[in-house]
Amino acid sequence: MRIVVKIFGPAYFGLKSYDVITLKLELGEGATVGEALDELERRFPGLKGRLLRGEEVIPMHDIWINGRSIDFLNGLKTPLREGDVLQIIPPFGG
């Protein structure tokens, strides 16, 4: 199954870009948000350490699936479906 991943504020996560990173991720059927993050960690070492503390998203950071926070779904165990959009959002100030 293929999903789209958008990483907002990638420089915050230690990535070498200031623009939103958009990529397609190929995962097995029934994959979860946690498994998608494991794959992203292989591509971008250190990403999970800036996003998670154990199995919890660091407060003020967000992970959304199709515009809905995983906090209101099943957290990192939220199942993904073909064509889903996973958004990783750092804390923003304003």
Tab-separated table of C-alpha atoms in Angstrom:
chain	number	residue	atom	x	y	z
A	1	MET	CA	0.000	0.000	0.000
A	2	ARG	CA	1.197	3.505	-0.727
A	3	ILE	CA	0.650	6.588	1.446
A	4	VAL	CA	1.769	10.202	1.146
A	5	VAL	CA	3.887	11.712	3.921
A	6	LYS	CA	4.283	15.447	4.496
A	7	ILE	CA	6.857	16.650	7.011
A	8	PHE	CA	6.294	20.289	7.933
A	9	GLY	CA	9.183	22.315	9.364
A	10	PRO	CA	11.744	19.650	8.439
A	11	ALA	CA	14.675	21.731	9.713
A	12	TYR	CA	13.140	21.494	13.192
A	13	PHE	CA	13.465	17.713	12.932
A	14	GLY	CA	17.106	17.985	11.878
A	15	LEU	CA	16.453	17.417	8.183
A	16	LYS	CA	18.335	19.361	5.541
A	17	SER	CA	15.399	21.282	4.121
A	18	TYR	CA	13.367	24.341	4.990
A	19	ASP	CA	10.529	23.427	2.624
A	20	VAL	CA	7.823	20.895	3.399
A	21	ILE	CA	9.070	17.418	2.523
A	22	THR	CA	6.525	15.372	0.586
A	23	LEU	CA	7.174	11.748	-0.271
A	24	LYS	CA	5.377	8.526	-1.082
A	25	LEU	CA	5.913	5.646	1.287
A	26	GLU	CA	5.320	2.004	0.376
A	27	LEU	CA	4.085	-0.061	3.324
A	28	GLY	CA	2.595	-3.501	3.817
A	29	GLU	CA	-1.167	-3.946	4.055
A	30	GLY	CA	-2.459	-3.224	7.548
A	31	ALA	CA	0.515	-1.021	8.459
A	32	THR	CA	0.069	1.437	11.318
A	33	VAL	CA	1.232	4.990	11.952
A	34	GLY	CA	3.965	3.555	14.197
A	35	GLU	CA	5.226	1.337	11.377
A	36	ALA	CA	5.228	4.289	9.000
A	37	LEU	CA	7.336	6.221	11.522
A	38	ASP	CA	9.735	3.262	11.745
A	39	GLU	CA	10.218	3.444	7.969
A	40	LEU	CA	10.702	7.217	8.122
A	41	GLU	CA	13.299	6.730	10.870
A	42	ARG	CA	15.266	4.448	8.519
A	43	ARG	CA	15.250	7.212	5.903
A	44	PHE	CA	15.733	10.127	8.308
A	45	PRO	CA	17.660	8.902	11.385
A	46	GLY	CA	16.763	10.873	14.497
A	47	LEU	CA	13.276	11.903	13.339
A	48	LYS	CA	11.466	9.744	15.907
A	49	GLY	CA	13.649	11.048	18.732
A	50	ARG	CA	12.469	14.593	17.997
A	51	LEU	CA	8.836	13.540	17.650
A	52	LEU	CA	8.239	10.833	20.257
A	53	ARG	CA	9.025	10.052	23.885
A	54	GLY	CA	8.648	6.309	24.088
A	55	GLU	CA	5.313	5.503	22.478
A	56	GLU	CA	3.843	8.984	22.943
A	57	VAL	CA	3.977	12.032	20.702
A	58	ILE	CA	5.792	14.881	22.465
A	59	PRO	CA	3.253	17.522	23.566
A	60	MET	CA	2.742	20.360	21.053
A	61	HIS	CA	3.861	18.087	18.177
A	62	ASP	CA	1.205	16.605	15.928
A	63	ILE	CA	0.747	13.634	13.655
A	64	TRP	CA	-2.336	13.753	11.474
A	65	ILE	CA	-3.941	11.267	9.136
A	66	ASN	CA	-6.088	12.880	6.451
A	67	GLY	CA	-6.419	16.038	8.542
A	68	ARG	CA	-7.287	14.296	11.834
A	69	SER	CA	-4.947	14.103	14.801
A	70	ILE	CA	-3.962	10.567	15.785
A	71	ASP	CA	-4.746	11.691	19.356
A	72	PHE	CA	-8.421	11.280	18.407
A	73	LEU	CA	-7.865	8.018	16.543
A	74	ASN	CA	-5.824	5.083	17.873
A	75	GLY	CA	-2.489	6.861	18.384
A	76	LEU	CA	0.538	5.147	16.874
A	77	LYS	CA	-1.574	2.010	16.394
A	78	THR	CA	-3.899	3.805	13.968
A	79	PRO	CA	-4.161	1.636	10.846
A	80	LEU	CA	-3.335	3.204	7.498
A	81	ARG	CA	-5.096	2.706	4.178
A	82	GLU	CA	-4.060	3.127	0.585
A	83	GLY	CA	-3.825	6.822	-0.322
A	84	ASP	CA	-3.813	8.155	3.249
A	85	VAL	CA	-1.906	11.378	3.909
A	86	LEU	CA	0.272	11.329	7.034
A	87	GLN	CA	1.318	14.787	8.202
A	88	ILE	CA	4.075	15.393	10.745
A	89	ILE	CA	3.856	18.829	12.301
A	90	PRO	CA	6.325	20.424	14.738
A	91	PRO	CA	5.236	22.962	17.352
A	92	PHE	CA	4.628	26.396	15.877
A	93	GLY	CA	4.732	29.734	17.620
A	94	GLY	CA	3.092	32.851	16.550
